[in-house]
mmCIF file of C-alpha atoms in Angstrom:
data_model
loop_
_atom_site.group_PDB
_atom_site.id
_atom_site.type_symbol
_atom_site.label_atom_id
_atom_site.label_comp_id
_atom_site.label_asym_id
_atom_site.label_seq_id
_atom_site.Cartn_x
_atom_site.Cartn_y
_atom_site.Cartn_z
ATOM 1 C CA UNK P 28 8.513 13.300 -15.609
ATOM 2 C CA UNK P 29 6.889 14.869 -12.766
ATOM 3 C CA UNK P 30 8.610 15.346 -9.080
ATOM 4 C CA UNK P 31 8.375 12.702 -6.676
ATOM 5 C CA UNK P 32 5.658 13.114 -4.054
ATOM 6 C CA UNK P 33 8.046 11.370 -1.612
ATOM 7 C CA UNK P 34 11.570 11.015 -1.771
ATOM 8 C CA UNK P 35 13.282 8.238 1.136
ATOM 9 C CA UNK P 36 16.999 9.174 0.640
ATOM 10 C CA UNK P 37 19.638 6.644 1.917
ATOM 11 C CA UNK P 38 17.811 5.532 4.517
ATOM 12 C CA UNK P 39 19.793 3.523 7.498
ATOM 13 C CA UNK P 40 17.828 1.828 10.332
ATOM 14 C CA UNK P 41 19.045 -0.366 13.208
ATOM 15 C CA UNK P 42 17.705 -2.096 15.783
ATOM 16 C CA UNK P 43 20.708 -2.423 18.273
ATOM 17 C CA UNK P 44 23.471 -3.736 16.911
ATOM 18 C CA UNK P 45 21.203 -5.452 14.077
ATOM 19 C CA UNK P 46 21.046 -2.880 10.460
ATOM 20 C CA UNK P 47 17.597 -3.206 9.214
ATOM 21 C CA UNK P 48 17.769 -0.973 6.055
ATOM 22 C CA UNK P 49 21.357 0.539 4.661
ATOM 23 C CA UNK P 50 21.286 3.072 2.980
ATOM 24 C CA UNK P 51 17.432 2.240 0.738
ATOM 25 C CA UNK P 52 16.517 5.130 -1.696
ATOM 26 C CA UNK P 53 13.050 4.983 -3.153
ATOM 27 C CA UNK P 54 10.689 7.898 -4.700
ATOM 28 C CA UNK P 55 7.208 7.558 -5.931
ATOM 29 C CA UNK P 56 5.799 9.564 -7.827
ATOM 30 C CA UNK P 57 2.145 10.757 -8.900
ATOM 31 C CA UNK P 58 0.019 8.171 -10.890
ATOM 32 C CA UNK P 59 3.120 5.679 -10.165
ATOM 33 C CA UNK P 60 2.726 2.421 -8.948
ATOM 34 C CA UNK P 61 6.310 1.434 -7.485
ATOM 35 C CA UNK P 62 6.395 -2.338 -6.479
ATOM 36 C CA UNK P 63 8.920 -2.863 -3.332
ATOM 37 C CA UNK P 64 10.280 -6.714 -3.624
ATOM 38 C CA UNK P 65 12.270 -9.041 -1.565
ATOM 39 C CA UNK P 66 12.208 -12.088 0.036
ATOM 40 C CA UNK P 67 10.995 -12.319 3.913
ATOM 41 C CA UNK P 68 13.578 -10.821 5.908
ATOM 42 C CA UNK P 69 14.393 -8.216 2.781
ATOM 43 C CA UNK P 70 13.788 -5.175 4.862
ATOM 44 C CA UNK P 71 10.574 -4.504 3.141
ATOM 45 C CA UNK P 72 8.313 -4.034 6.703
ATOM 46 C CA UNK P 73 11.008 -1.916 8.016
ATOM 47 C CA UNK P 74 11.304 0.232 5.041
ATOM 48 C CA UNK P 75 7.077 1.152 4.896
ATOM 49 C CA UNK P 76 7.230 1.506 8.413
ATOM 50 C CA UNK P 77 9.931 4.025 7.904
ATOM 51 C CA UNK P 78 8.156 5.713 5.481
ATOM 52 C CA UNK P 79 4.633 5.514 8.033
ATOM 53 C CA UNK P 80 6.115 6.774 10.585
ATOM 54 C CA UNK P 81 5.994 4.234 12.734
ATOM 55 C CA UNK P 82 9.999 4.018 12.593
ATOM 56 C CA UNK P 83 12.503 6.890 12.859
ATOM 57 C CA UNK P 84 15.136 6.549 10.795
ATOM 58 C CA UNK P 85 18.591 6.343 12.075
ATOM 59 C CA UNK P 86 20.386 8.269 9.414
ATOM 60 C CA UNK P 87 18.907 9.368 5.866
ATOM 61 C CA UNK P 88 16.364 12.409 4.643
ATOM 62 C CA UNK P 89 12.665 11.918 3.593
ATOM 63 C CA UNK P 90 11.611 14.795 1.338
ATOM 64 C CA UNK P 91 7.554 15.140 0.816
ATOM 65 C CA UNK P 92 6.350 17.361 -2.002
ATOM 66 C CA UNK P 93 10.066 18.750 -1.972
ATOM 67 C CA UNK P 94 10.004 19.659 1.458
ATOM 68 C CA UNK P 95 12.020 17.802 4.049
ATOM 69 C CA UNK P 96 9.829 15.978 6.287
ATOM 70 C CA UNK P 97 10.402 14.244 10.245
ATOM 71 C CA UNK P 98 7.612 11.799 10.688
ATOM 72 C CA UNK P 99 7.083 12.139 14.994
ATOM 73 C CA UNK P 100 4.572 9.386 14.670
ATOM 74 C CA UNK P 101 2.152 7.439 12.254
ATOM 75 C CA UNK P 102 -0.195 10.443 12.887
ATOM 76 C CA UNK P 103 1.945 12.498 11.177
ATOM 77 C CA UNK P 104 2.424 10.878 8.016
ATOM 78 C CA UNK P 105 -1.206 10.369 7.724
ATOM 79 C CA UNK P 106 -1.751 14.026 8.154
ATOM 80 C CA UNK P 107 0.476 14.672 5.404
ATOM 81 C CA UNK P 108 -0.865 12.118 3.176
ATOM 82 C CA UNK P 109 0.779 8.666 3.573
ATOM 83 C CA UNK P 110 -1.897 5.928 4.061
ATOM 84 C CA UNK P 111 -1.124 2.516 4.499
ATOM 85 C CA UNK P 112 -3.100 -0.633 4.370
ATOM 86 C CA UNK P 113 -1.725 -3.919 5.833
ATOM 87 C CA UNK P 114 -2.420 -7.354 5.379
ATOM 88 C CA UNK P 115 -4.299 -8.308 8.757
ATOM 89 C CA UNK P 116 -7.264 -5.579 7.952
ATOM 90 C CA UNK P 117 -8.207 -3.332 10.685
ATOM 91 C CA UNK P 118 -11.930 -4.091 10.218
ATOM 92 C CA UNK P 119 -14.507 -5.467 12.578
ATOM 93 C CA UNK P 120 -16.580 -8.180 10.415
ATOM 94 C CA UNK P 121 -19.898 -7.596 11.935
ATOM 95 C CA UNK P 122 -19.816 -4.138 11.217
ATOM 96 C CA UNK P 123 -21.616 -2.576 7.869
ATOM 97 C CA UNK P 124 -19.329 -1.573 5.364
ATOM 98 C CA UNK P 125 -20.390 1.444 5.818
ATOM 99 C CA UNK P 126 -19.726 2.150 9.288
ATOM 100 C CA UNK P 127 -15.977 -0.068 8.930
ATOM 101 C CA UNK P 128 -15.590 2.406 5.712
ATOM 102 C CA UNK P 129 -15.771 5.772 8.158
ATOM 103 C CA UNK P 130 -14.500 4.184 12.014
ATOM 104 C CA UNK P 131 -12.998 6.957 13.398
ATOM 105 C CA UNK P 132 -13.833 9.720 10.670
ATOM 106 C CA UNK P 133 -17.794 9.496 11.297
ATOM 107 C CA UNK P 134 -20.062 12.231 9.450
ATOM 108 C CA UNK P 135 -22.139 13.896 11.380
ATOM 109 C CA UNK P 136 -25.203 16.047 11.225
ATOM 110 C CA UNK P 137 -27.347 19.213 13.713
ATOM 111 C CA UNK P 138 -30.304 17.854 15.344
ATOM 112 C CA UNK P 139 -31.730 20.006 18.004
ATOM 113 C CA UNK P 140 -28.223 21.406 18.410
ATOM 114 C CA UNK P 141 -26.801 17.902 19.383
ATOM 115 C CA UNK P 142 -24.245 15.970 16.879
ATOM 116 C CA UNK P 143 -25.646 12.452 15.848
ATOM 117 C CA UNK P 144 -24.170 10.064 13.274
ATOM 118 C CA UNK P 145 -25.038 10.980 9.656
ATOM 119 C CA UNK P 146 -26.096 7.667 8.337
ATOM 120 C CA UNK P 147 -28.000 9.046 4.970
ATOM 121 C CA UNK P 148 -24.237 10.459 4.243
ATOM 122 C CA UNK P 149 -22.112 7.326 5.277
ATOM 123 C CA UNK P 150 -24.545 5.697 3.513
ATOM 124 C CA UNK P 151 -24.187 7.051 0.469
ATOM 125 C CA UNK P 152 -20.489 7.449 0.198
ATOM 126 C CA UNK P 153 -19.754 3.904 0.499
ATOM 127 C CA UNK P 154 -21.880 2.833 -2.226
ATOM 128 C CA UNK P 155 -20.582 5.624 -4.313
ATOM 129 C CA UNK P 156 -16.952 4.635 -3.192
ATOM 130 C CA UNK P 157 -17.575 1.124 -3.507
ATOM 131 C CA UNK P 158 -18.643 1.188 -7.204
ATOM 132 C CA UNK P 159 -15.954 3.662 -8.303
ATOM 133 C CA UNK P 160 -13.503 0.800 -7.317
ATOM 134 C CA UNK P 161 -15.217 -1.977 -9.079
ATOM 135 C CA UNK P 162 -17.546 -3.323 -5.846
ATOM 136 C CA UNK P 163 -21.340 -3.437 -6.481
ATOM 137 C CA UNK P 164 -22.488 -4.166 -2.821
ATOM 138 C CA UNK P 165 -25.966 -5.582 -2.168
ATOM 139 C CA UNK P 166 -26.146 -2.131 0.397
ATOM 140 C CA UNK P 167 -23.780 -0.297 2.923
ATOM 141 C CA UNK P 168 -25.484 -2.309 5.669
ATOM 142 C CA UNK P 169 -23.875 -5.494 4.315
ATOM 143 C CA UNK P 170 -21.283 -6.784 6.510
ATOM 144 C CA UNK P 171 -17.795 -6.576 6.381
ATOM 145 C CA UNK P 172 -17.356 -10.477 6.872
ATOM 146 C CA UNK P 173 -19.833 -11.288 4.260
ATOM 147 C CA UNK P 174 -16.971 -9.750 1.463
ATOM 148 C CA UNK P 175 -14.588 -11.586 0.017
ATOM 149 C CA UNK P 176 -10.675 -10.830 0.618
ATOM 150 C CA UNK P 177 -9.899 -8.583 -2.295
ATOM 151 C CA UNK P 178 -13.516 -6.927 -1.742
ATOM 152 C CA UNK P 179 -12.118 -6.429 1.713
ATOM 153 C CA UNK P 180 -9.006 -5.099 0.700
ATOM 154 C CA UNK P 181 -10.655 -2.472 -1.843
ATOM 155 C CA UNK P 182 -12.897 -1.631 1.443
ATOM 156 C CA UNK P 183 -9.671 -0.784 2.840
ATOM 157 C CA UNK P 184 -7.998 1.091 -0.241
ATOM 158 C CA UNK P 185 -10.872 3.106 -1.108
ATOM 159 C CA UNK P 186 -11.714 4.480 2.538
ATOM 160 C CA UNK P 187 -8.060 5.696 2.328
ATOM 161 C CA UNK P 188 -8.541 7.458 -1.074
ATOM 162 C CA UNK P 189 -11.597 9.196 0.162
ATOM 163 C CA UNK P 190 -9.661 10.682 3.387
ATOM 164 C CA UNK P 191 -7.113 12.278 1.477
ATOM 165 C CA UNK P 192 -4.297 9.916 0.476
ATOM 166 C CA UNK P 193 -1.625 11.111 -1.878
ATOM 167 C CA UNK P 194 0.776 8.124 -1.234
ATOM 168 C CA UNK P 195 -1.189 4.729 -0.721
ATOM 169 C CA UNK P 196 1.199 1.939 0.876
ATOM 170 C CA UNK P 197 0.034 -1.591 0.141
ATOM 171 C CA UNK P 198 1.649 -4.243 2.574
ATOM 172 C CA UNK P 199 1.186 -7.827 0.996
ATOM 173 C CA UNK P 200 -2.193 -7.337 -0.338
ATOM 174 C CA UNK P 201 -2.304 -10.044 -2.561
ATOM 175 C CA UNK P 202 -0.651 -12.326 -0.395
ATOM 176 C CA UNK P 203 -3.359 -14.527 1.037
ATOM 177 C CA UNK P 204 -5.670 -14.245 -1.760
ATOM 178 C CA UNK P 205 -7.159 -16.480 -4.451
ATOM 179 C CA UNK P 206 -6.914 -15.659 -8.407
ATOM 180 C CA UNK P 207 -10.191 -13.999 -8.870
ATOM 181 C CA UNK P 208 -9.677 -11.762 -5.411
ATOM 182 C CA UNK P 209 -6.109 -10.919 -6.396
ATOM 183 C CA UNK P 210 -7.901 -9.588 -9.764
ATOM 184 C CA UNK P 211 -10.139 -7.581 -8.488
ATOM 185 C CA UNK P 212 -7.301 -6.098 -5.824
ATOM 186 C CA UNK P 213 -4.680 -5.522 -9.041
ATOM 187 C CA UNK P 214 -7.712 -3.669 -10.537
ATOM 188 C CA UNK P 215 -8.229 -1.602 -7.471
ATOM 189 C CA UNK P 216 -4.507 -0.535 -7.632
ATOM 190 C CA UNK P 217 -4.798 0.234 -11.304
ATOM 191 C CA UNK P 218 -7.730 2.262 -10.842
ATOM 192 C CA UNK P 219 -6.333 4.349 -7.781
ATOM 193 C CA UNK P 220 -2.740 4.436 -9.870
ATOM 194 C CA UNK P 221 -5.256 6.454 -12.567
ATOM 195 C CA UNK P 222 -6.411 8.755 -10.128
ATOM 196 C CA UNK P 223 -2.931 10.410 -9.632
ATOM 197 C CA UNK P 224 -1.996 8.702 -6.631
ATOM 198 C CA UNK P 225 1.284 7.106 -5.937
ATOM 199 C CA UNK P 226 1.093 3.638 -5.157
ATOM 200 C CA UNK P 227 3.741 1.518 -3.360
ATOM 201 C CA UNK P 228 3.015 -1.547 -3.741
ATOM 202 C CA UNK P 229 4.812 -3.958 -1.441
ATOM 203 C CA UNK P 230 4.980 -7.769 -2.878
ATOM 204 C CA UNK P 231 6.589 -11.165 -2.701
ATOM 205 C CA UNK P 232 5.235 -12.009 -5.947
ATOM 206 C CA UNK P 233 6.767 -11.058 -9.376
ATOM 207 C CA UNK P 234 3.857 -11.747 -11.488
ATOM 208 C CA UNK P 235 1.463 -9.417 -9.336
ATOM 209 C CA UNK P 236 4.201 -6.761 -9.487
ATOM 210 C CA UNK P 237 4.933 -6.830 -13.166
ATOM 211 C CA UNK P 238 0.932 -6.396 -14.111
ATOM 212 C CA UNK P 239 0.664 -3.242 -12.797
ATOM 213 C CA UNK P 240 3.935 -2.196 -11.980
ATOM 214 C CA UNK P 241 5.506 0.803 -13.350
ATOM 215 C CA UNK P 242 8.787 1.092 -11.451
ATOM 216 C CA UNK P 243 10.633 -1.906 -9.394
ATOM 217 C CA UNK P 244 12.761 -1.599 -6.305
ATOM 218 C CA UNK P 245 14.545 -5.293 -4.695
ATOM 219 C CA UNK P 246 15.467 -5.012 -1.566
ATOM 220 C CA UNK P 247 17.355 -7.795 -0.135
ATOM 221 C CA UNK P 248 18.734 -8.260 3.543
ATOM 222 C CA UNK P 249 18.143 -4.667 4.107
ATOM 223 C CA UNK P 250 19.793 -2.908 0.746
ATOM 224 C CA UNK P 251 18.972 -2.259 -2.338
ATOM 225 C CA UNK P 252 19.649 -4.634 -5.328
ATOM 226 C CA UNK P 253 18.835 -1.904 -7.906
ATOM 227 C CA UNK P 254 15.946 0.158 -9.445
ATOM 228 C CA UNK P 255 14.132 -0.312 -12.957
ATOM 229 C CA UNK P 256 11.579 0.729 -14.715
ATOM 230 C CA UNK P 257 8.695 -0.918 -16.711
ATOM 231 C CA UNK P 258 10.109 -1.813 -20.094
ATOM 232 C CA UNK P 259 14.035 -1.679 -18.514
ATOM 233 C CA UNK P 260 13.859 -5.773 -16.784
ATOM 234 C CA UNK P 261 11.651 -8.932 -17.920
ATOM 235 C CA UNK P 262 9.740 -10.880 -14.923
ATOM 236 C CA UNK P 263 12.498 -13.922 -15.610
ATOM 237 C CA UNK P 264 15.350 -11.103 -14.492
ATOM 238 C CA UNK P 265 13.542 -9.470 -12.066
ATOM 239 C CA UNK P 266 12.448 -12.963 -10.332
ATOM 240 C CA UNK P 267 16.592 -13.248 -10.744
ATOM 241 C CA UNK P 268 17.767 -10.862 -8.651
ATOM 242 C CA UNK P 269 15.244 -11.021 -6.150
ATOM 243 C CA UNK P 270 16.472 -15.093 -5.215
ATOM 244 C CA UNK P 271 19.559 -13.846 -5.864
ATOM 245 C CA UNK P 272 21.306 -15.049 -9.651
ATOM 246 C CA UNK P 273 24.382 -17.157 -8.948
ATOM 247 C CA UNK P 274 22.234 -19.317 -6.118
ATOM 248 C CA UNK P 275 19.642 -20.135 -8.331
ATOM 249 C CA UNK P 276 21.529 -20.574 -11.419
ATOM 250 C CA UNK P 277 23.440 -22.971 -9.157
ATOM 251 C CA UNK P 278 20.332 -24.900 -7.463
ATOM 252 C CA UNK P 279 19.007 -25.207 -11.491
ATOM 253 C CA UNK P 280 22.418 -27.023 -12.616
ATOM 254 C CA UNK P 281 21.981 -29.375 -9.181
ATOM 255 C CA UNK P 282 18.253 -30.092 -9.933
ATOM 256 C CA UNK P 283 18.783 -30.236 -13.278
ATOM 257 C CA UNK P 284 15.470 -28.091 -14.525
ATOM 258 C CA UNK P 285 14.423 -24.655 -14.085
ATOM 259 C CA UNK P 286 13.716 -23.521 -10.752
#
């Protein structure tokens, strides 16, 4: 089994008097797509924000290709390789998906010794980017608003493969999606899991998680519930421990059905 690329090692965070995380350990690895679960107010934001760099941590080491890392800033972590796409895209839907695809990273090309924007280039990187993760646009001047969510989403994913990611975060991706647009988004994670990139994949939903999960973390009110690997817990057990066992177990008997 190969090293992890990142390593977050008992990693506290408070806010105040208020503990966020205590003591959360997670790795990912190469080619790995680790699923991060947990109700809402599980720790999960905290934790990738952590992990960003948007968050110090109070106490705890983060180790990156073996080599112990201090994120300063978001900027930092993106340097080194740590991308993250959110839910609420950063995307401006009258834009080309072109020019959305390389805002703030624009190509550019010599003319008369001044710099201009490399359209032909941008051009033809999106559409080459595009249909590498699944997307046949109609052209890299079609609109960003004219996509559907998940075709948004894989907008989003594959810009940050292009620039360089080794450690793709994925904040709720599916979340607001249909069936069809969750498809094509679980597809998109499957093919950038293939590419040797480590995937952490950040997710409410246990059915999402378990089709192309390969390791499982639960957090839940800001500590971890335990660790397991594909082939180690069943969705029924893992769907368990995130609502917590004896609760449910005890909300079946009271309904009298399966919850």
């Amino acid at each position: 089994m190969s090293e992890p690329i990142i390593r977050m090692v008992n990693i506290e965070k408070h806010f105040g008097s208020v503990i966020a995380l205590a003591g959360v350990t997670v790795e990912v690895r190469a080619g790995e797509c680790h699923c991060l679960l947990g109700d809402n107010g599980a720790g999960k934001s905290t934790f990738i924000k952590t992990m960003s760099g948007v968050h110090k941590p109070t106490s705890g080491e983060i180790y990156f290709d073996g080599q112990p890392m201090n994120f300063e800033d978001p900027r930092d972590a993106i340097t080194a390789g740590i991308a993250t796409v959110h839910q609420h895209l950063a995307m401006i839907p009258l834009m080309s998906v072109a020019r959305n695809f390389f805002m703030g990273n624009e190509p550019t090309k010599k003319i008369l010794g001044m710099s201009f924007f490399d359209r032909e280039k941008a051009d033809q990187v999106t559409m080459e980017e595009m249909r590498k993760m699944g997307i046949n646009l109609r052209g890299p001047d079609q609109a960003v608003g004219t996509l559907s969510g998940g075709e948004r989403q894989t907008v989003a994913i594959a810009r940050a493969v292009h620039f360089g990611a080794k450690v793709l975060i994925l904040d709720e991706p599916t979340s607001a999606l249909g069936v069809r647009q969750t498809s094509n988004v679980l597809a998109t994670i499957d093919r950038v899991r293939k590419q040797g990139i480590g995937v952490v994949f950040i997710t409410h939903n246990v059915r999402h998680a378990m089709a192309v999960g390969d390791r499982f973390t639960v957090l839940n009110r800001g500590k971890t519930l335990g660790t397991a690997m594909r082939g180690e817990i069943s969705p029924e057990e893992l769907q368990d421990m995130m609502a917590g066992g004896q609760e449910m177990a005890t909300l079946e008997g009271s309904l009298g059905g399966t919850v």
